[in-house]
Coordinates of C-alpha atoms in Angstrom, one line a residue:
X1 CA -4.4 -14.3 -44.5
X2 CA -2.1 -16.6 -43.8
X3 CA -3.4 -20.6 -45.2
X4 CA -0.8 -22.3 -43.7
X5 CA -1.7 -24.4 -40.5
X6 CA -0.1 -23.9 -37.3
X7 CA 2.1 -27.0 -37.0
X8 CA 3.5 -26.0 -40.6
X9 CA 4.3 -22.8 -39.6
X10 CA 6.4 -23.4 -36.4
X11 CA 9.7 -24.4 -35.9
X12 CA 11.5 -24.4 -32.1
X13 CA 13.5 -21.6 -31.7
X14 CA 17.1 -22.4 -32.8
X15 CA 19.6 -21.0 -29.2
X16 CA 22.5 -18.7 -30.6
X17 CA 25.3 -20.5 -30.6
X18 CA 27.9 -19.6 -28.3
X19 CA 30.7 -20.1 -30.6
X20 CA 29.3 -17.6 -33.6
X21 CA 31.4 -14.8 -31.2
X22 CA 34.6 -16.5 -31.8
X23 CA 33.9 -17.1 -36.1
X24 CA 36.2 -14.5 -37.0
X25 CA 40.1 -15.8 -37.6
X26 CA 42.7 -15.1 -35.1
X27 CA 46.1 -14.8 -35.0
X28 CA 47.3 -16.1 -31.2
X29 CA 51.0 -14.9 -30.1
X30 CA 52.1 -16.3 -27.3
X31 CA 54.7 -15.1 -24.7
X32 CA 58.3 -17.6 -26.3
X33 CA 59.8 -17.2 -23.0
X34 CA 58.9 -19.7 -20.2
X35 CA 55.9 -18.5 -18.2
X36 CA 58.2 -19.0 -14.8
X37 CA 60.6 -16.6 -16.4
X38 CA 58.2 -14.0 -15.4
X39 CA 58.2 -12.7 -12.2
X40 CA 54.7 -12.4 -11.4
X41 CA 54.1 -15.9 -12.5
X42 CA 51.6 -14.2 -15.1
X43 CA 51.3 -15.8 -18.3
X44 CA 49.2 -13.7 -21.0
X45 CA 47.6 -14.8 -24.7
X46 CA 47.1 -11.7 -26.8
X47 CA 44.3 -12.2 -29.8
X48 CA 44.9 -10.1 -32.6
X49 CA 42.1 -9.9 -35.2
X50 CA 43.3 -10.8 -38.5
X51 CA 40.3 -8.2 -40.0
X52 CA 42.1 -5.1 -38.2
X53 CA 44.6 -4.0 -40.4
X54 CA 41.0 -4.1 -42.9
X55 CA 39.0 -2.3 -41.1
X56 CA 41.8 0.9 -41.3
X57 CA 42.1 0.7 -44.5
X58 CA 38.8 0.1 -45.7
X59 CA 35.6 2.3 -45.3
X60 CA 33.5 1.5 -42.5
X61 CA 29.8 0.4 -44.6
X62 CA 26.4 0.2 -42.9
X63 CA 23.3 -1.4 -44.1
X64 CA 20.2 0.4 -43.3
X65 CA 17.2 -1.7 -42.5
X66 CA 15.2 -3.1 -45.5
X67 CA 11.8 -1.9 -46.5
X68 CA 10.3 -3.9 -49.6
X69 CA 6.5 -3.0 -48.5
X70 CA 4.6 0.2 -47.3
X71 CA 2.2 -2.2 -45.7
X72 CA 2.9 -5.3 -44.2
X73 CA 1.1 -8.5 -43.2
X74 CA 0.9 -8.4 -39.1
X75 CA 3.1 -11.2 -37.9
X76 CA 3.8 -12.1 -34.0
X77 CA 7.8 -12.4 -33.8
X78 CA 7.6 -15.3 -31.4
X79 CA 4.8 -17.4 -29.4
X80 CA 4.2 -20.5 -27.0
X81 CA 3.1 -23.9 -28.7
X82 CA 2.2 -25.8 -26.0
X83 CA 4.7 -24.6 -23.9
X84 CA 7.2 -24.4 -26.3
X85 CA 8.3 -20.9 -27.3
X86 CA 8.4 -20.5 -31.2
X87 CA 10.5 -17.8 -33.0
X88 CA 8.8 -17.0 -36.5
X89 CA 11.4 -15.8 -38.4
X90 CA 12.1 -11.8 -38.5
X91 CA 9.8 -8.7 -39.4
X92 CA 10.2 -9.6 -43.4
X93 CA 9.0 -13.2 -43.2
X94 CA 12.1 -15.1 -43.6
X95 CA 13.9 -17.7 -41.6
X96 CA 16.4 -16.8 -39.0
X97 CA 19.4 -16.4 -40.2
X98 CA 22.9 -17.2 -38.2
X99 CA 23.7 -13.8 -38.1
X100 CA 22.0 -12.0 -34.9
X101 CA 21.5 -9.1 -32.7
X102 CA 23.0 -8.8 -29.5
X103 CA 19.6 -6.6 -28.6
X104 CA 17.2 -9.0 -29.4
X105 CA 17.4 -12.8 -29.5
X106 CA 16.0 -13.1 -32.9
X107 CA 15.5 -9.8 -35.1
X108 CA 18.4 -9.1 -37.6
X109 CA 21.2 -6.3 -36.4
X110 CA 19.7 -3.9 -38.5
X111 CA 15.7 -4.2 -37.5
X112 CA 16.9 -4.6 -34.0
X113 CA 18.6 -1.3 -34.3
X114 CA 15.5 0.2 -35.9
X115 CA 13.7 -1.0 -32.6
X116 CA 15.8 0.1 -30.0
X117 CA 15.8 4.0 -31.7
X118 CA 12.0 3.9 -31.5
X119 CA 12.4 2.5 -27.6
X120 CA 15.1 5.5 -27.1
X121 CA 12.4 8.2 -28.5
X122 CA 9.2 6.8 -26.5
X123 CA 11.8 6.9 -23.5
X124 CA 12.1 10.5 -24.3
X125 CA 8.6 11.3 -24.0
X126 CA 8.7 9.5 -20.1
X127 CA 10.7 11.1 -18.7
X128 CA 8.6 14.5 -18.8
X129 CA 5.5 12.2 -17.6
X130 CA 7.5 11.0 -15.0
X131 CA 8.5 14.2 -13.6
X132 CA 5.0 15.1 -13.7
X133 CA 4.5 11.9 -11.6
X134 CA 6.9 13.3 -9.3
X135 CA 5.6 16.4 -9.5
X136 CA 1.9 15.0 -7.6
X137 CA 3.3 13.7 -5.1
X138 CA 5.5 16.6 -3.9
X139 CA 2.5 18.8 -4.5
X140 CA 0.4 17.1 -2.4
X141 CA 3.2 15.7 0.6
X142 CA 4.5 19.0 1.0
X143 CA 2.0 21.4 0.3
X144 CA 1.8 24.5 3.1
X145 CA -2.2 24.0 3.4
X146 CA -3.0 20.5 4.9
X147 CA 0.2 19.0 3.5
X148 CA -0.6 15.3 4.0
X149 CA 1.9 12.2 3.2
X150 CA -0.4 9.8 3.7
X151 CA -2.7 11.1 0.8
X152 CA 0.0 12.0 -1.3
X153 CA 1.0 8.3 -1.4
X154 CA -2.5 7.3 -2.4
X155 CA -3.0 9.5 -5.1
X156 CA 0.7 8.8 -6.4
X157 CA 0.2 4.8 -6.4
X158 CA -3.0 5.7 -8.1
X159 CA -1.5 7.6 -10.8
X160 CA 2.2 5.5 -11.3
X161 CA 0.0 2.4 -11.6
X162 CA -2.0 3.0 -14.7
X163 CA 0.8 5.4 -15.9
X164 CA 3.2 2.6 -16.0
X165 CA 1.2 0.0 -17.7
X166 CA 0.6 2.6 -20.7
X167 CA 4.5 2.8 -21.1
X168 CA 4.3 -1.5 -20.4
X169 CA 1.7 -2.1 -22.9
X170 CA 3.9 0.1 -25.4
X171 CA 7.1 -2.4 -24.3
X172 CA 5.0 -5.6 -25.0
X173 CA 3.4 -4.7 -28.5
X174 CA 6.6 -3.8 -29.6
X175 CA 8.2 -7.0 -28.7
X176 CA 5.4 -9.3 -30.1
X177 CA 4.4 -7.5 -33.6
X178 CA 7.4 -4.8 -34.5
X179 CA 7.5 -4.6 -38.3
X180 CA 8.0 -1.3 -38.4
X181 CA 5.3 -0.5 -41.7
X182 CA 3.3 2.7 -42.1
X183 CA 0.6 1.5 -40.3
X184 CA 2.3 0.3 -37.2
X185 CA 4.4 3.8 -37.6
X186 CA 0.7 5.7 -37.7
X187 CA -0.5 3.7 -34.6
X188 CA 2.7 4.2 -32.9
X189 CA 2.3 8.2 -33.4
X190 CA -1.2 7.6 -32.3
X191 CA -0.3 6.3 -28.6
X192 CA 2.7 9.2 -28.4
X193 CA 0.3 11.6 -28.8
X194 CA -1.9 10.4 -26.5
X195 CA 1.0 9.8 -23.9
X196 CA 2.2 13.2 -24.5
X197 CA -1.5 14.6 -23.5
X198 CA -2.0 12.2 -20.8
X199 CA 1.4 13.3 -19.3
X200 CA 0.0 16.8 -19.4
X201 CA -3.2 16.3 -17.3
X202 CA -1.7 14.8 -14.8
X203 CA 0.4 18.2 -13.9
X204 CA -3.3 19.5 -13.1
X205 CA -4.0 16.9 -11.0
X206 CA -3.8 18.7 -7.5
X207 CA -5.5 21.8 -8.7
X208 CA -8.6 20.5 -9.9
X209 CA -8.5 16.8 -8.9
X210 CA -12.5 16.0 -10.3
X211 CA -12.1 17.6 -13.8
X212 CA -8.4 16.3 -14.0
X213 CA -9.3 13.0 -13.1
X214 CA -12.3 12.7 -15.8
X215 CA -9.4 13.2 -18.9
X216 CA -7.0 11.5 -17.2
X217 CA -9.1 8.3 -16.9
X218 CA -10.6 8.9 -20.5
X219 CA -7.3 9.0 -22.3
X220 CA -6.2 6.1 -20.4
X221 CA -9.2 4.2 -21.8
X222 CA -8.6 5.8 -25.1
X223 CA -5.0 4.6 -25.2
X224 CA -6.0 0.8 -23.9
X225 CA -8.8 0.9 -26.8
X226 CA -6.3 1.8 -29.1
X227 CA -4.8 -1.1 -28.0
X228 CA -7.3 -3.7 -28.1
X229 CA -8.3 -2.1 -32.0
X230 CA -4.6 -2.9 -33.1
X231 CA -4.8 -6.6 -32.2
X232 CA -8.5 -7.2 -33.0
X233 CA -6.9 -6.2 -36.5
X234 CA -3.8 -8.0 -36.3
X235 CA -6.1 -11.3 -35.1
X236 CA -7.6 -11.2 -38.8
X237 CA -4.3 -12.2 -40.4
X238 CA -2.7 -14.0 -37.2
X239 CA -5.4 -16.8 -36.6
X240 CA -4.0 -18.0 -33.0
X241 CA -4.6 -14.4 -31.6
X242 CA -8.4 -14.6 -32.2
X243 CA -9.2 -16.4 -29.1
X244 CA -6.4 -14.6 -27.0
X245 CA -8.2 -11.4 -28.0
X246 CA -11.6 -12.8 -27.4
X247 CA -10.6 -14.0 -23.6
X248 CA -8.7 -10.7 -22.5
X249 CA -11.9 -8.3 -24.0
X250 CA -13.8 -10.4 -21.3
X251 CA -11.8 -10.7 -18.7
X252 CA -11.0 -6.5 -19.0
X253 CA -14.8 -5.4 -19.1
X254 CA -14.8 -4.7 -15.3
X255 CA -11.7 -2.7 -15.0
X256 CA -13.7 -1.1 -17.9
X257 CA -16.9 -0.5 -15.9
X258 CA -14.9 0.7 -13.2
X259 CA -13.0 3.1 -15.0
X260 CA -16.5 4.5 -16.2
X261 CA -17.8 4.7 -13.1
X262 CA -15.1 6.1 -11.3
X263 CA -15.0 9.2 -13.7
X264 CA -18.7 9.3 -12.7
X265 CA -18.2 9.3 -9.1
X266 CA -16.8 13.0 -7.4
X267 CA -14.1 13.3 -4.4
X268 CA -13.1 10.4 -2.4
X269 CA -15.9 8.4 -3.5
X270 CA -13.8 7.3 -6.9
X271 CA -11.2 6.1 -5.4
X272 CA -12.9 2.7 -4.7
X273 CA -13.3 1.9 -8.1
X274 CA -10.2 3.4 -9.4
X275 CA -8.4 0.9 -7.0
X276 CA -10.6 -2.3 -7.8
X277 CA -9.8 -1.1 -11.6
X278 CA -6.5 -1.4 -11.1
X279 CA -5.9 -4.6 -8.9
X280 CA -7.7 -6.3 -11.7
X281 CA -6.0 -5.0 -14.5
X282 CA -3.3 -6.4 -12.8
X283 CA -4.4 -10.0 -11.9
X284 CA -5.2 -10.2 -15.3
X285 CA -1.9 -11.2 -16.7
X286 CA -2.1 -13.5 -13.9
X287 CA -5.2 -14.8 -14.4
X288 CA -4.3 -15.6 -18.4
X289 CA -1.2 -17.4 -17.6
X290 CA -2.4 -19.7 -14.8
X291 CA -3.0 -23.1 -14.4
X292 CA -6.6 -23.3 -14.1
X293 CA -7.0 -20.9 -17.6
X294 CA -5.2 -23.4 -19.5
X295 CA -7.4 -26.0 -17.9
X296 CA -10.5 -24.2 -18.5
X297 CA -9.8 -22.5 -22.2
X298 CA -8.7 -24.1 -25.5
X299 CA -5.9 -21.6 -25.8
X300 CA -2.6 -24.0 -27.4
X301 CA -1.2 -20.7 -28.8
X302 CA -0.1 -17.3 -26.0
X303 CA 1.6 -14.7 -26.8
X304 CA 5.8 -14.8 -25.4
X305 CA 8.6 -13.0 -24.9
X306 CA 11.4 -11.9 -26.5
X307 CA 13.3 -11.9 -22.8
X308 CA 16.5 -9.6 -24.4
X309 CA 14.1 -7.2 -25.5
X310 CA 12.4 -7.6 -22.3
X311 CA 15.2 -6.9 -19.8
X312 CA 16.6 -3.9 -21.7
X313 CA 13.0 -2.1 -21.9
X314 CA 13.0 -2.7 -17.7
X315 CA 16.7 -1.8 -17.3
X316 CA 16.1 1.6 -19.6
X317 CA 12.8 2.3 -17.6
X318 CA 15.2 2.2 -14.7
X319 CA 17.7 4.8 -15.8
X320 CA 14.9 7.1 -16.9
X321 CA 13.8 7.0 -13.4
X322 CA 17.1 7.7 -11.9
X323 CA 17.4 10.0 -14.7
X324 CA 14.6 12.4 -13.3
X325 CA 16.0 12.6 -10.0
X326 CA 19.6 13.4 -11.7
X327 CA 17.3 16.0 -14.2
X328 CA 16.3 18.0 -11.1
X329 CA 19.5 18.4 -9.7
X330 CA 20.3 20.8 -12.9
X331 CA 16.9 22.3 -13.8
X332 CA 16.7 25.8 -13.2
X333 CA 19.6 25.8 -11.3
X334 CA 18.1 25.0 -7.5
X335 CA 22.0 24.4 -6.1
X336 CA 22.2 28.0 -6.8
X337 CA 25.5 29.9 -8.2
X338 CA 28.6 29.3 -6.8
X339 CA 29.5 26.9 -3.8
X340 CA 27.2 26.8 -1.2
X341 CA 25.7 24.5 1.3
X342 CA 23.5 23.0 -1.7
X343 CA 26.3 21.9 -3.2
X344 CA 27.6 19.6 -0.6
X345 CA 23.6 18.2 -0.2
X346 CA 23.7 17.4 -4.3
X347 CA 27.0 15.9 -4.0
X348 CA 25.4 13.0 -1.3
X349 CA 22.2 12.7 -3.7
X350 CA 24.6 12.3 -6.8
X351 CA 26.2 9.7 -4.8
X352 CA 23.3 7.6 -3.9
X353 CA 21.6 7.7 -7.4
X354 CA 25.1 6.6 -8.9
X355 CA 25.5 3.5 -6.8
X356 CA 22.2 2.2 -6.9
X357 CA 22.9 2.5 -10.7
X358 CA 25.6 0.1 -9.9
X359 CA 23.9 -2.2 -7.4
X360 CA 21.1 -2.3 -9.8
X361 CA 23.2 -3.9 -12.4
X362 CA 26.0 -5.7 -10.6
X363 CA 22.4 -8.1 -9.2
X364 CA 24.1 -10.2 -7.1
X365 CA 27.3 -10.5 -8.0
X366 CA 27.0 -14.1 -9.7
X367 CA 29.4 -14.5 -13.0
X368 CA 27.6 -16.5 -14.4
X369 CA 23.1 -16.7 -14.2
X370 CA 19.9 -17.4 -15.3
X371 CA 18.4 -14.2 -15.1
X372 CA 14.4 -14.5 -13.4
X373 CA 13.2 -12.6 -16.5
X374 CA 13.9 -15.7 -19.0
X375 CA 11.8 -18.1 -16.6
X376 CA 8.1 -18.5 -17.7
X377 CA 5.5 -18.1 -14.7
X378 CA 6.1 -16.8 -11.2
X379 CA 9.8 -15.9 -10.8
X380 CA 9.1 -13.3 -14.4
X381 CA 6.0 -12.3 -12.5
X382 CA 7.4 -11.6 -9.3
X383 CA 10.8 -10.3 -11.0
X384 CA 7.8 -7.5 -12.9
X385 CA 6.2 -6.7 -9.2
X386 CA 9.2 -5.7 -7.2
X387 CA 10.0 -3.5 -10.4
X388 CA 7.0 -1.7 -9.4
X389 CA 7.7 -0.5 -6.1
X390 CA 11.1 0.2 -6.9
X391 CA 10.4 2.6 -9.5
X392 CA 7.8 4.2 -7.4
X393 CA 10.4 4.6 -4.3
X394 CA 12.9 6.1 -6.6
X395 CA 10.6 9.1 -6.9
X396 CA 9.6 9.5 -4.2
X397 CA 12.9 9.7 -2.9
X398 CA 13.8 12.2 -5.6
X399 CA 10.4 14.5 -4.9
X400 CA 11.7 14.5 -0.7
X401 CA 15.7 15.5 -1.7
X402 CA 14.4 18.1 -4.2
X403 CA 12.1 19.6 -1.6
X404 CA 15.0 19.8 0.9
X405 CA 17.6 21.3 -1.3
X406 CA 14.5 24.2 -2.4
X407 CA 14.7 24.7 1.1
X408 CA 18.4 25.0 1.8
X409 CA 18.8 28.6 3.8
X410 CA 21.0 29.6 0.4
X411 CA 18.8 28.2 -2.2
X412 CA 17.9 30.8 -4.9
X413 CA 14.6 29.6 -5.2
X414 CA 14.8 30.6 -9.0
X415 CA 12.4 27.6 -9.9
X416 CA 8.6 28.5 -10.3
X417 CA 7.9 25.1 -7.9
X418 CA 10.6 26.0 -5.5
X419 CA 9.9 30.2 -5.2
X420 CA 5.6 29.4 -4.6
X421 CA 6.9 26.9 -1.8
X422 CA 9.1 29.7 -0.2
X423 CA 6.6 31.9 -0.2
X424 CA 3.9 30.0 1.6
X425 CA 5.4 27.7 3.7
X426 CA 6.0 30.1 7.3
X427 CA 9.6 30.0 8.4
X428 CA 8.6 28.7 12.0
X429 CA 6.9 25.3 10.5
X430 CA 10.1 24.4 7.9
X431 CA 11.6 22.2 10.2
X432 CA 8.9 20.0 10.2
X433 CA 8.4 19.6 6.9
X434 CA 12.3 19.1 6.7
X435 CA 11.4 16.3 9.3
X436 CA 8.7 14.8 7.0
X437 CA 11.1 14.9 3.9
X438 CA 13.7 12.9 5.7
X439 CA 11.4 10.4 6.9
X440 CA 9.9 10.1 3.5
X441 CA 13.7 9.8 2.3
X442 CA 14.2 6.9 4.8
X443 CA 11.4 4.9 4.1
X444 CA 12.5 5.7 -0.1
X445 CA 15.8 4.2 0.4
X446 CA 14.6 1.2 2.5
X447 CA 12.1 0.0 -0.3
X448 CA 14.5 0.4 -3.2
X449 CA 16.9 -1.7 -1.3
X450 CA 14.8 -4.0 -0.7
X451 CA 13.3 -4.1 -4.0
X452 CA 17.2 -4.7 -5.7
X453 CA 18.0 -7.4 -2.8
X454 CA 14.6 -9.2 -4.0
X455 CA 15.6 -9.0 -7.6
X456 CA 18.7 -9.7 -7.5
X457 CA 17.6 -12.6 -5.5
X458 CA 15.1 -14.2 -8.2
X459 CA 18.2 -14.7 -10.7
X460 CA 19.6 -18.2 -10.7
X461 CA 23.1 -18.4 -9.7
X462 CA 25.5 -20.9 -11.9
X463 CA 28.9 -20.2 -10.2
X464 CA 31.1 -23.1 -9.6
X465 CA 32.9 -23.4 -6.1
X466 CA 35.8 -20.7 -5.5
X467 CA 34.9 -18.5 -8.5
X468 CA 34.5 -15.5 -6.8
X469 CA 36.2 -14.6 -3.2
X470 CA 32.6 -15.1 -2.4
X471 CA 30.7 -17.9 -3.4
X472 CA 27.7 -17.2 -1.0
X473 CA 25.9 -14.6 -2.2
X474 CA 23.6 -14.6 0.6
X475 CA 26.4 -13.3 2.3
X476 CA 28.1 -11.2 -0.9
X477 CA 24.5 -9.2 -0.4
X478 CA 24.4 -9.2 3.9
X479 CA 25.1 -5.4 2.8
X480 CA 21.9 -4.7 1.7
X481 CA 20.0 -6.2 4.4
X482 CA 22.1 -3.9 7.0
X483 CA 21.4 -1.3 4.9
X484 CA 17.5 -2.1 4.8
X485 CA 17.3 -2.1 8.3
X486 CA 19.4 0.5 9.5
X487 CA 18.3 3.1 7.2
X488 CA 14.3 3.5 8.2
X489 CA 15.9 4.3 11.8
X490 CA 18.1 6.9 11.2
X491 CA 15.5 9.7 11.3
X492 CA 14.6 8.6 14.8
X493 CA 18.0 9.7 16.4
X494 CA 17.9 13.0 17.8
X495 CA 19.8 16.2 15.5
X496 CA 19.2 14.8 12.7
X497 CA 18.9 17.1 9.9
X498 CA 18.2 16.5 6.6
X499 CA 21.5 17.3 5.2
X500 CA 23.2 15.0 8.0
X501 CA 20.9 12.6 7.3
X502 CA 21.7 12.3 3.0
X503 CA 25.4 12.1 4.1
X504 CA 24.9 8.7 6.1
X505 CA 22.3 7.2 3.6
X506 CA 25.4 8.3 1.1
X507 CA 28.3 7.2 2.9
X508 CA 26.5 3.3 3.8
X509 CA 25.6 2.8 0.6
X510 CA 29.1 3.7 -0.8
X511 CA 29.9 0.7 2.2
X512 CA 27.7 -1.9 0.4
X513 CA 29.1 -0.8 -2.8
X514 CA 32.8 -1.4 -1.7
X515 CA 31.2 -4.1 0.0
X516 CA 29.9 -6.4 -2.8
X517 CA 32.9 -4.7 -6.1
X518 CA 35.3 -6.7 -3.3
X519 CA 33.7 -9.6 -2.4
X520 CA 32.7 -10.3 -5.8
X521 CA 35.9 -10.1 -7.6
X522 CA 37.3 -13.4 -9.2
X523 CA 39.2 -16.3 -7.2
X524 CA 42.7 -14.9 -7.2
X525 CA 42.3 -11.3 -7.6
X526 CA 44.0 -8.3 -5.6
X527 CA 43.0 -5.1 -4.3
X528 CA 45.9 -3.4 -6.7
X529 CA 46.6 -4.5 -10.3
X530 CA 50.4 -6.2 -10.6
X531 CA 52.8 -3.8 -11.9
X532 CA 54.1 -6.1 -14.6
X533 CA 50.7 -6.9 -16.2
X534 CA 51.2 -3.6 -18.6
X535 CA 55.0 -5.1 -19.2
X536 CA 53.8 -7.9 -20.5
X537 CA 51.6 -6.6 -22.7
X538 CA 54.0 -4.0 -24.2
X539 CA 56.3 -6.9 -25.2
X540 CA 54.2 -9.5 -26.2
X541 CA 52.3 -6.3 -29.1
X542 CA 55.8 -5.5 -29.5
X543 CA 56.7 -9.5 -30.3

């Protein structure tokens, strides 16, 4: 146990220097020739690195990361001191070095690395529990006996809700304690297995909805307890902890109780306490960082973020949930073989999930921000929430275009989910499920846009006058809010099918993309790259 006291073991946490990138020496040639000898008016500095000629000759060399113990004393890798966020050195106890990742603001390249692999394989493990996610709610939405979208949104929020804080618990206790020992390794095989098995109830869910729900809810607990156990033992050799954990057991018996009672409870009756269970689950990272709870408690020490870590764990959540939709558009082959009508309905849906990858990303079009995730109290909060119904619209967009291409007249039906919905739903009531699945698209694409405009948003822009073309980015992202308002009514104009339908949603969101690539592009730039740019650059390498 550490016998060190607090203000002896904290230090403010030292900002990487924004020079460390440009350490390495340089060898600058510059154009000899007057820059108005140029016709373009272009002049152009080419930076040679003095290490390249080195790097070919020499062999490349890795370092793998360091392990000097099989077990090692639990450490948090940063925490808030009175408001003051404190980095404790890396995973082997040292002081930060100068030297650091570009992943993470304060882990060494090599531990870093070790990190982001483990992310990468519990990643891997999501994306089959999210297609099972998507799975429920296609099962239920477009089912041929008493198909019923309202329902099927229910139990879907029901399920994504918990489901995503077991992958968001995962995030957060790998970016307060990752040491990467045996028994962090065991625990972390622990919680896999259990997601694994969890993942696997839920595609039972609409068979047997009672007996599914009663293992669903119980590994949940199980996985929460498992939890709780780790930190109740890391709280032994991390004194600050010992009260954090004491508060959040309190404040978490209801959802407990409610849990219990809900697995108690048969039919429609549970779903009272299942959604108390879960509104106060998630008030209670709320509750623990507010005003009043620092008034009340003697809590000096929280737990904090590494915010690098932070937004790459959302960002890769993201693409995993694109990634489904993207994943269904090969499986089993539903476009069928050869070119067909399916074909040109994947080539919209391709469309859309690429350039929501792209809006996603591009936020809102600032050069230069403070992104909302590195601000402590409402904006992170808020910039978690709209995460939430984002994710949730993306499948639910994916389950409605997957059950209208299963349905094209030339789809082979060669997937089990796709040849049992063929042969119950009757011919004569397709078209109205088409119907449903478009309007289910529309509302999809509306709430992801708005989700990304609200994000996007929350970041903090720090663009001086006439950087961009378009310094406004109210008006870089009018887009979106056309898009957002448009969309939801496009299902309402008559002959609209759903494959007329994916192409407009397609083709006006390619518009906002063009839209904001344009307006966004630097003070001075041109729709066409100058000629002599690449004539330049031959001579001055050549010089």
């Amino acid at each position: 146990m550490d016998s060190a006291s607090l203000p002896e073991q904290i230090r403010p946490a030292s900002i990487p220097d924004a020079e460390q990138d440009g350490s390495r020496d340089k060898l600058t040639i510059q154009d000899a020739s007057p820059p108005s000898d140029n016709k373009h008016g272009l002049s152009l500095n080419v930076h040679v690195d003095s290490h390249a000629s080195h790097e070919h000759t020499h062999h490349h060399a890795e370092i793998r990361a360091r392990h000097r113990y099989t077990i090692r004393r639990p450490r948090a890798l940063q925490f808030s001191y009175r408001s003051q966020v404190i980095h404790a050195g890396d995973e082997r106890g040292l002081h930060e070095t100068n030297s650091r990742s570009s992943i993470s603001s304060h882990l060494p390249e090599d531990i870093a690395k070790e990190r982001e692999r483990l992310d990468l394989f519990i990643d891997l493990i999501w994306v089959g529990i999210i297609g099972n996610l998507s799975e429920v709610f296609s099962s239920l939405g477009f089912r041929a006996e008493d198909p019923n979208l309202g329902i099927a949104i229910l139990v879907f929020t029901l399920v994504f809700l918990p489901s995503w804080r077991i992958w968001d618990a995962m995030r957060e206790f790998l970016n307060n304690y990752y040491m990467d020992d045996m028994v962090q390794r065991a625990f972390t095989l622990w919680i896999l297995l259990l997601s694994v098995f969890y993942g696997n109830q839920l595609a039972y869910l609409t068979k047997d909805i009672d007996e599914v729900k009663q293992w669903v809810i119980s590994t949940y607990l199980v996985i929460f307890g498992a939890f709780w156990l780790i930190e109740l033992a890391y709280s032994i050799f991390i004194k600050w902890l010992r009260k954090l954990v004491f508060f959040q057991t309190i404040l978490r018996l209801p959802s407990i109780a409610l849990w219990v009672t809900a697995i108690q409870l048969p039919g429609a009756r549970a779903i009272g306490p299942v959604c108390g269970a879960i509104v106060w689950e998630y008030l209670c990272p709320i509750i623990m960082d507010s005003q009043v709870t620092a008034r009340l408690t003697p809590i000096e020490v929280k737990k904090a973020l590494d915010v690098h870590h932070f937004q790459s764990r959302m960002s890769n959540f993201f693409i995993i949930i694109l990634g489904e939709g993207v994943l269904q558009l090969v499986k089993d082959g539903p476009l069928g073989l050869g070119l067909n009508g399916s074909t040109g309905v994947m080539i919209w849906i391709l469309m859309i999930y690429y350039e929501f990858s792209f809006l996603y990303f591009n936020r809102d079009g600032s050069r230069k921000f403070v992104p909302a995730a590195t601000k402590r109290g409402q904006k992170t909060l808020m910039w978690v929430f709209w995460h939430i119904p984002l994710f949730s619209s993306i499948l639910t967009f994916a389950s409605s275009v997957m059950f209208i291409i299963r349905h094209q007249p030339d789809a082979p039906y060669n997937s089990l989910t796709g040849q049992a919905s063929a042969e119950k739903i009757p011919q004569d009531d397709l078209p109205l499920y088409l119907y449903r699945a478009v309007w289910t698209c529309a509302t999809s694409l509306g709430v992801i846009m708005l989700s990304m405009t609200a994000l996007a948003l929350l970041d903090k822009s720090l663009d001086e006058p006439a950087t961009l073309k378009i310094n406004n980015r109210y008006i870089r992202l009018a887009g979106r809010i056309v898009y957002i308002i448009v969309i939801p009514c496009v299902p309402a104009a008559h002959n609209i099918d759903a494959d007329l339908f994916l192409g407009i949603a397609a083709f006006m969101l390619l518009g906002v993309t063009v839209w904001e690539w344009n307006v966004g592009l630097d003070k001075g730039g041109a729709l066409i790259e100058p000629l002599g740019l690449s004539h330049m650059m031959s001579r001055e390498l050549k010089a």
